[in-house]
Coordinates of N, CA and C in Angstrom, one line a residue:
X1 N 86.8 105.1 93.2 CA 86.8 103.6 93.2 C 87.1 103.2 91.7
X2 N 87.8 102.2 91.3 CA 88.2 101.9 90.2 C 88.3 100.6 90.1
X3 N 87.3 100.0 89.3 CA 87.5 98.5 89.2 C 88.0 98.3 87.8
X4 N 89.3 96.8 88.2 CA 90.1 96.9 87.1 C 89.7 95.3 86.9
X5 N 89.7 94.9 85.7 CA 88.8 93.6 85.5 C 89.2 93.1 84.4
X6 N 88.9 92.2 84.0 CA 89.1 91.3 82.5 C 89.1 89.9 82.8
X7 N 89.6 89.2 81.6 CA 89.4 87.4 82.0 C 90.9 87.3 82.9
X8 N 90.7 86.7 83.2 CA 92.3 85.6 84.1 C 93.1 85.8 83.7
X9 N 94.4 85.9 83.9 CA 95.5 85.9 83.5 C 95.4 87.3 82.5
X10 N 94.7 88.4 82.7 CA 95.2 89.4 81.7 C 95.8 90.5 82.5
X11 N 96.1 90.2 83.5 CA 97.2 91.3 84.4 C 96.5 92.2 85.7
X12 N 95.1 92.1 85.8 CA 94.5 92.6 86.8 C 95.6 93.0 88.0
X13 N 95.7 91.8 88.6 CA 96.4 92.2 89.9 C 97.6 92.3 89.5
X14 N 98.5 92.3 89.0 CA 100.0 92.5 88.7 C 99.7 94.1 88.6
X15 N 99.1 94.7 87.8 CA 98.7 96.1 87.1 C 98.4 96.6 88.8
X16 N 96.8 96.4 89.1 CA 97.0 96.9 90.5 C 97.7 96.9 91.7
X17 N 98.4 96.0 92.1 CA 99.9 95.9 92.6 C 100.8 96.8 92.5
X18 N 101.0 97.4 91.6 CA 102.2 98.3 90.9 C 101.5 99.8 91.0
X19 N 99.9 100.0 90.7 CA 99.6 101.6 90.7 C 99.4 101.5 92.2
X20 N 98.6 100.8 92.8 CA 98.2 100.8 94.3 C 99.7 101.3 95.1
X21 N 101.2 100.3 94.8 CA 102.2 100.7 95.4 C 102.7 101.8 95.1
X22 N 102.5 102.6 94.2 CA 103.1 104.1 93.6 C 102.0 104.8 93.6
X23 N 101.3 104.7 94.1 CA 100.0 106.2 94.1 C 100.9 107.4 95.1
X24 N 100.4 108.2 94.7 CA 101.2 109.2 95.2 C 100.0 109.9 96.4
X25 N 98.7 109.1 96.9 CA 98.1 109.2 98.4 C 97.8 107.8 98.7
X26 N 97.3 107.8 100.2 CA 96.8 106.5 100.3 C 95.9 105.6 99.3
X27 N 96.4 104.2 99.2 CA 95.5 103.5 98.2 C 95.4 102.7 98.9
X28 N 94.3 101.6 98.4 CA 94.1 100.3 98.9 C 93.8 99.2 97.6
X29 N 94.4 98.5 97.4 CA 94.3 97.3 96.5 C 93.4 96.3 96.8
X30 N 92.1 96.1 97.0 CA 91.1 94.9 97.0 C 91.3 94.1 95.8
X31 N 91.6 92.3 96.4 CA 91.8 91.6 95.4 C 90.7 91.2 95.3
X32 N 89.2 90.8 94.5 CA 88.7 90.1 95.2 C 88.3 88.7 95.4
X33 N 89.6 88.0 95.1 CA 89.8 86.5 95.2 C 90.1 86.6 96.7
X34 N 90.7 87.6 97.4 CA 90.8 87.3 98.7 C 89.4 86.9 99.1
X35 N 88.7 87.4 98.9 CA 87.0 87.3 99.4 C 86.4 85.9 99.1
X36 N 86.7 85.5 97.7 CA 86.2 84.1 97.3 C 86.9 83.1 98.8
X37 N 88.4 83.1 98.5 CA 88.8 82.1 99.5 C 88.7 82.0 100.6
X38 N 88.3 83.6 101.3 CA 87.6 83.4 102.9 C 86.8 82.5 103.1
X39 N 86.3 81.7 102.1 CA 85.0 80.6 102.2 C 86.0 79.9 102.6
X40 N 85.4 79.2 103.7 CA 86.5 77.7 104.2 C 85.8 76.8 103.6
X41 N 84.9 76.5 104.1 CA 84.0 75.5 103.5 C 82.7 75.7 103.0
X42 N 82.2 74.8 101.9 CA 80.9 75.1 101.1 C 81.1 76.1 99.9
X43 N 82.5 75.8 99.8 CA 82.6 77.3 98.8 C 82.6 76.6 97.3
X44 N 82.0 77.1 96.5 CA 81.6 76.5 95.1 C 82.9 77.2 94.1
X45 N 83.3 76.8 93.1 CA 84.0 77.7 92.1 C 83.0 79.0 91.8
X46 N 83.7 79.8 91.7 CA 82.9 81.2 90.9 C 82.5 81.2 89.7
X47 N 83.2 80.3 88.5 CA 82.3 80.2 87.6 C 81.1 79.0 87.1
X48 N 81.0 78.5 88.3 CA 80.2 77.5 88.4 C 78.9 77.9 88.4
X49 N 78.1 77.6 87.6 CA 76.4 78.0 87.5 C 75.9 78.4 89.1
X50 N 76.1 77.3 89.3 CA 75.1 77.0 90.8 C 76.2 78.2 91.9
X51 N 77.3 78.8 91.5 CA 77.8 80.0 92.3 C 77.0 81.0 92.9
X52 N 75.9 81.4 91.8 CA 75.2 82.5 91.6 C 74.5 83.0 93.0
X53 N 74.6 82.4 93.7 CA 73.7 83.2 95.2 C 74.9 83.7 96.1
X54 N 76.4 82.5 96.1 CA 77.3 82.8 96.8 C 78.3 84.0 96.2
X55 N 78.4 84.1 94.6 CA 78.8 85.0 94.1 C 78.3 86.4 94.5
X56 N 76.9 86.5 94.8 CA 75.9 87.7 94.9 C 76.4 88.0 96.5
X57 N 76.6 87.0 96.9 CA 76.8 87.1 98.7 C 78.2 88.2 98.7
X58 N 79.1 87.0 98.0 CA 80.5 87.8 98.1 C 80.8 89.2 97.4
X59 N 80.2 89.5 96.3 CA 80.3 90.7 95.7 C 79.7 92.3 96.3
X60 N 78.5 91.6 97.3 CA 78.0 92.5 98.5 C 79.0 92.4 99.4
X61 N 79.6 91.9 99.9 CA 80.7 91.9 100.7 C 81.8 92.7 100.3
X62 N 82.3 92.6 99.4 CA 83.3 93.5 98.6 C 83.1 95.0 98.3
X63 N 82.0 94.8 98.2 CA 81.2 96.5 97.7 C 81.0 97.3 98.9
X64 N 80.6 96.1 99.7 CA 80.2 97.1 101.2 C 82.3 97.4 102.2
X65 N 82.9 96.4 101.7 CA 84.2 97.4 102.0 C 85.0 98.3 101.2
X66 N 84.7 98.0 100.2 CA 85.2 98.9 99.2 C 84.8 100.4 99.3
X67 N 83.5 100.4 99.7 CA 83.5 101.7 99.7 C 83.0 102.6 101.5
X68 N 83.4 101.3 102.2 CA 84.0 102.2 103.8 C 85.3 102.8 103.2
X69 N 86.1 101.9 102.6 CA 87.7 102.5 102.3 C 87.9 103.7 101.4
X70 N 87.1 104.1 100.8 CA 86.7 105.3 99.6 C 86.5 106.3 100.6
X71 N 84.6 105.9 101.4 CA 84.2 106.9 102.2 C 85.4 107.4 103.2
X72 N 86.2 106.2 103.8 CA 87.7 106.7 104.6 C 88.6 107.7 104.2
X73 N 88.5 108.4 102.5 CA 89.4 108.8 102.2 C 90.4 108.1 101.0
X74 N 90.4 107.0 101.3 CA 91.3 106.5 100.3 C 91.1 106.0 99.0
X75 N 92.0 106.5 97.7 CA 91.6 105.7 96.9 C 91.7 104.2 96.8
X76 N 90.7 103.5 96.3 CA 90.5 102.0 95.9 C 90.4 101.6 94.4
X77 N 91.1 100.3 94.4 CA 91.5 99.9 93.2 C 90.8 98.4 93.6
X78 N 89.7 97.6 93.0 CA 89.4 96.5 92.8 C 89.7 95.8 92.3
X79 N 90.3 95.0 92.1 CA 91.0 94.3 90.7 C 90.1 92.7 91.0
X80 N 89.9 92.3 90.2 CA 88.9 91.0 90.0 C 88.2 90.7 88.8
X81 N 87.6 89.6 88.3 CA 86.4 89.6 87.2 C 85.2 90.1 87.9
X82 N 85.1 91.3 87.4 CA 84.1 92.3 87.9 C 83.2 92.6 85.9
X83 N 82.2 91.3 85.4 CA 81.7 91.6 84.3 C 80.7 92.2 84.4
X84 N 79.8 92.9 83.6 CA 78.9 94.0 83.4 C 77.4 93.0 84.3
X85 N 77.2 92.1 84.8 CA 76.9 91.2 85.2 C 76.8 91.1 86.5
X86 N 77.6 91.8 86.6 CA 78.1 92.5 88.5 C 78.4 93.9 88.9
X87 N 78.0 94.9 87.8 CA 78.3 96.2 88.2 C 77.0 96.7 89.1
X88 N 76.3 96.6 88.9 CA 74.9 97.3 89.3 C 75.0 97.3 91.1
X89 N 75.7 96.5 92.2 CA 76.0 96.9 93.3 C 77.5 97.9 93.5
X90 N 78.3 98.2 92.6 CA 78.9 99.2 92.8 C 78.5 100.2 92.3
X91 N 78.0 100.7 91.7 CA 76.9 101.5 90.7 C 76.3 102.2 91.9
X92 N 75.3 100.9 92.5 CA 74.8 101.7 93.6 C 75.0 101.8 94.5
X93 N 76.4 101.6 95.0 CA 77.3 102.0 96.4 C 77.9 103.3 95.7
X94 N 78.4 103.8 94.4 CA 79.0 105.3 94.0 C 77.8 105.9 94.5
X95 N 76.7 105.7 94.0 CA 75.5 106.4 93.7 C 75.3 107.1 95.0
X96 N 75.6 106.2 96.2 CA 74.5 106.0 97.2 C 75.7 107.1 98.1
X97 N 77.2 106.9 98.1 CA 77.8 107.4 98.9 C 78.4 109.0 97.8
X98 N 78.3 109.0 96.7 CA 78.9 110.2 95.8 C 79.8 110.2 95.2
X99 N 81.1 108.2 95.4 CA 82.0 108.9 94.7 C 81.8 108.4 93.5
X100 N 83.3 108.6 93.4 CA 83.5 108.2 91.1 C 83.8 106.8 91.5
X101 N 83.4 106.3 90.1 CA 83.5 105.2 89.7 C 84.0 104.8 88.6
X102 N 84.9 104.0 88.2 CA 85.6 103.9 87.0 C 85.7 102.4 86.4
X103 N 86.0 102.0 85.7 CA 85.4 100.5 85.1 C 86.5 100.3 83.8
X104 N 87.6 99.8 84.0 CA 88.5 99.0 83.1 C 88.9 97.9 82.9
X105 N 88.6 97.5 81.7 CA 88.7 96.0 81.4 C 90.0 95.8 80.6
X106 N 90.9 94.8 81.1 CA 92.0 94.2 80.2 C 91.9 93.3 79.6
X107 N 91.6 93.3 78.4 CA 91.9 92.3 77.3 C 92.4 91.9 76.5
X108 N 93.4 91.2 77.1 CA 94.3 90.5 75.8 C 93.9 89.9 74.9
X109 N 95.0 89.5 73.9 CA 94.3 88.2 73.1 C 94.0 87.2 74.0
X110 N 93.1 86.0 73.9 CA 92.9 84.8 74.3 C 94.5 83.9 74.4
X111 N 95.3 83.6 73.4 CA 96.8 83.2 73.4 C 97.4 83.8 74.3
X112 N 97.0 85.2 74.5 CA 98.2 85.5 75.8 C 98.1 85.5 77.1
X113 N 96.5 85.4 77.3 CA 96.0 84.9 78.5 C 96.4 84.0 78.9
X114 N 96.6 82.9 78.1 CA 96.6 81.5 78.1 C 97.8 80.9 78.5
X115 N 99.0 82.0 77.7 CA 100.5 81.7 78.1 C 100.6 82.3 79.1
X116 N 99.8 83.2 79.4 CA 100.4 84.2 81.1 C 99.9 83.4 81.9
X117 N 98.5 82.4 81.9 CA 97.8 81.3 82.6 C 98.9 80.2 83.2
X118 N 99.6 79.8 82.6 CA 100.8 78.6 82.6 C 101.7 79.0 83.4
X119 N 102.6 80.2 83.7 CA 103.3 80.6 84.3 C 102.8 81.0 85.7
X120 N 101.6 80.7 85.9 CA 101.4 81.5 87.2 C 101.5 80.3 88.0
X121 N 101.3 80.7 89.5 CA 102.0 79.7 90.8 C 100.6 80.0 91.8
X122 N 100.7 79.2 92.8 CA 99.6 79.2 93.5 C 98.6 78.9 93.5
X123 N 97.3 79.5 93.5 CA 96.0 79.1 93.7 C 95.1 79.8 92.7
X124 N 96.2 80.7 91.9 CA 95.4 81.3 90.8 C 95.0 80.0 89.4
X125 N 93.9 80.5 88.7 CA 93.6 79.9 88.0 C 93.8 79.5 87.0
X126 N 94.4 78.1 86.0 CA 95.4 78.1 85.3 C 94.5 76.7 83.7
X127 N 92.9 77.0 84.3 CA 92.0 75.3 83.5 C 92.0 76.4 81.9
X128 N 92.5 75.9 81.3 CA 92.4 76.7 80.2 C 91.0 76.7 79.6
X129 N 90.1 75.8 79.7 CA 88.6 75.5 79.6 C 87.9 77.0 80.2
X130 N 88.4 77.0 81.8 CA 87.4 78.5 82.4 C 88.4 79.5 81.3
X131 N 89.4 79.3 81.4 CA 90.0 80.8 80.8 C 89.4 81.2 80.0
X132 N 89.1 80.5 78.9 CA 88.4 80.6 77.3 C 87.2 81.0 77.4
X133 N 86.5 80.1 78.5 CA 84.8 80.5 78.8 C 84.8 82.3 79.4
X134 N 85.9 82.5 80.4 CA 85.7 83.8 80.8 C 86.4 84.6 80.1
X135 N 87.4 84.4 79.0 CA 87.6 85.7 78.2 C 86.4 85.6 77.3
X136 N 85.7 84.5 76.9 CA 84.5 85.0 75.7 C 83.5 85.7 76.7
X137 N 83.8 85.5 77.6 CA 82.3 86.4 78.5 C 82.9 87.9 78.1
X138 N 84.3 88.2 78.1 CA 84.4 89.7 78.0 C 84.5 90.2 77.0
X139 N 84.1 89.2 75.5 CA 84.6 89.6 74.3 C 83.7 90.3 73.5
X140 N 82.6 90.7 74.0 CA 81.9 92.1 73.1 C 80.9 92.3 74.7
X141 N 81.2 93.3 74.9 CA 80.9 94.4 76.2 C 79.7 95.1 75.7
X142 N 79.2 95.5 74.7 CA 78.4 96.8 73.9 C 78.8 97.7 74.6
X143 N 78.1 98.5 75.0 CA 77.6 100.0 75.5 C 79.5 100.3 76.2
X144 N 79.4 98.7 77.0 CA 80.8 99.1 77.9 C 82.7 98.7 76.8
X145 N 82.2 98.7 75.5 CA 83.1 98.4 75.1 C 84.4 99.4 74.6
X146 N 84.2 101.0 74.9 CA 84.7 101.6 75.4 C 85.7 101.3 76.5
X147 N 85.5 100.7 77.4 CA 86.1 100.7 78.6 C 87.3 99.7 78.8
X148 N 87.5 98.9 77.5 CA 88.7 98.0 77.2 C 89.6 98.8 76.8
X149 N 91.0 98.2 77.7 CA 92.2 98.3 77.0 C 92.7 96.6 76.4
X150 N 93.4 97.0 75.5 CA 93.7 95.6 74.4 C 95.2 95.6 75.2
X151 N 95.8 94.6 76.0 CA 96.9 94.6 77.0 C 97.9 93.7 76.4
X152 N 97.6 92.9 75.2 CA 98.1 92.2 74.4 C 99.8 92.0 74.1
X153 N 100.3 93.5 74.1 CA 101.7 93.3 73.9 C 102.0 94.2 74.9
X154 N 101.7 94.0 76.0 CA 102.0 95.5 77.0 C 103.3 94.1 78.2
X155 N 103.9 94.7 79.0 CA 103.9 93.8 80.2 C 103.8 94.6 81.2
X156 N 103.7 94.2 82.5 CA 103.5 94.7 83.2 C 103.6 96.3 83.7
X157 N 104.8 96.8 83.2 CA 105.1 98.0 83.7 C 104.1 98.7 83.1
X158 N 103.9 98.2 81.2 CA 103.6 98.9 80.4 C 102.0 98.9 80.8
X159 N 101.7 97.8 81.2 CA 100.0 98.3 81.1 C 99.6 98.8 82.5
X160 N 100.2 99.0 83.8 CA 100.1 99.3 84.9 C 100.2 100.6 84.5
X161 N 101.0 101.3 83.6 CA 101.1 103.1 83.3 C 100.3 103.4 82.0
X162 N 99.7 102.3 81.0 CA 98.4 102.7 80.4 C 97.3 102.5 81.4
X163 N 97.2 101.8 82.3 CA 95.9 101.9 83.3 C 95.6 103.3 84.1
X164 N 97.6 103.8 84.9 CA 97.2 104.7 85.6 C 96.6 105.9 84.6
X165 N 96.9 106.0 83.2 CA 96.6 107.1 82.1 C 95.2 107.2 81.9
X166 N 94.5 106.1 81.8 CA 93.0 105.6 81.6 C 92.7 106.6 83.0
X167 N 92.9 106.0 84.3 CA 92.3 106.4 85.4 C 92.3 108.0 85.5
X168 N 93.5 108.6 84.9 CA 93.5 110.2 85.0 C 93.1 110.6 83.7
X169 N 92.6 109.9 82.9 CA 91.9 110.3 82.0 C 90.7 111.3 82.3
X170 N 89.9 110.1 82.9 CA 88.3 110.6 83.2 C 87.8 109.7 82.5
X171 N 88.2 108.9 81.0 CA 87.2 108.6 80.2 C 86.6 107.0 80.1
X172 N 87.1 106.5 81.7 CA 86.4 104.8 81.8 C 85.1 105.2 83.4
X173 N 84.9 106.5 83.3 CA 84.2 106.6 84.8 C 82.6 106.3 84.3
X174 N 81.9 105.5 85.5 CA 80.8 105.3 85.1 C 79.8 105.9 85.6
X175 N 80.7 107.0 87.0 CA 79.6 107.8 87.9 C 80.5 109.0 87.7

């Protein structure tokens, strides 16, 4: 299992998109904004204070498929804001079922976030206010600060083939 993470707009799913489509066994790509938007109704923003019980709801949700699809054999790629703040149920779903676990964060500068934020389409998130608030949440990690790549002048190809290098590294595994 490998959760790929950072603030908004720093390439999460573009990056897993591209290793998930080129893995050379089965993969599965969990976004996990699919999961936020399953909420039809009563669904609060995720970074909204008052989230915190439906956040906790949905991240057990995620964890508990994430790792049927692992136990199935397959590798999994999470991509989402997955902050140190939320690891402790995947932690103990490796734990619990035996596999690896891996934890990489992309972070850009805050400027490039910001311009990759603008260009995007859809329902992704574009308030430059949350951007700022959620890249400062990732901007000193301690213990996990190891586990950043600086994505800054990479584009997509580029940091999708520094991610897959990280992942066959060994050296962002947390189990």
């Amino acid at each position: 299992m490998v959760i790929l993470t950072g603030p908004p707009a720093s390439g999460k799913t573009t990056a897993a998109e591209l290793i998930a489509g080129s893995a050379g066994k089965s993969t599965v790509h969990v976004t996990t904004d699919q999961f936020f938007r399953a909420i039809r109704s009563g669904f609060i923003p995720p970074h909204m204070p008052e989230a915190q019980a439906q956040n906790e709801t949905v991240v057990d949700a995620i964890v508990a498929a994430v790792a049927v699809y692992a136990q199935g054999g397959f590798d999994v790629i999470v991509d989402g804001i997955v902050g140190p703040w939320f690891l402790a149920p995947y932690r103990a779903a490796a734990a619990r079922t035996g596999l690896v676990l891996s934890y990489i964060v992309l972070r850009p500068a805050l400027g490039t976030a910001l311009q990759r934020a603008q260009v995007r389409t859809g329902p992704d998130l574009k308030d430059p206010d949350v951007i700022t608030g959620l890249h400062d949440a990732f901007a000193d990690l301690g213990d996990l600060e190891r586990h950043v790549i600086d994505n800054t002048d990479l584009d997509a190809s580029g940091t999708a083939e520094v991610v897959r290098q990280a992942i066959a590294s060994g050296r962002y595994r947390l189990s």
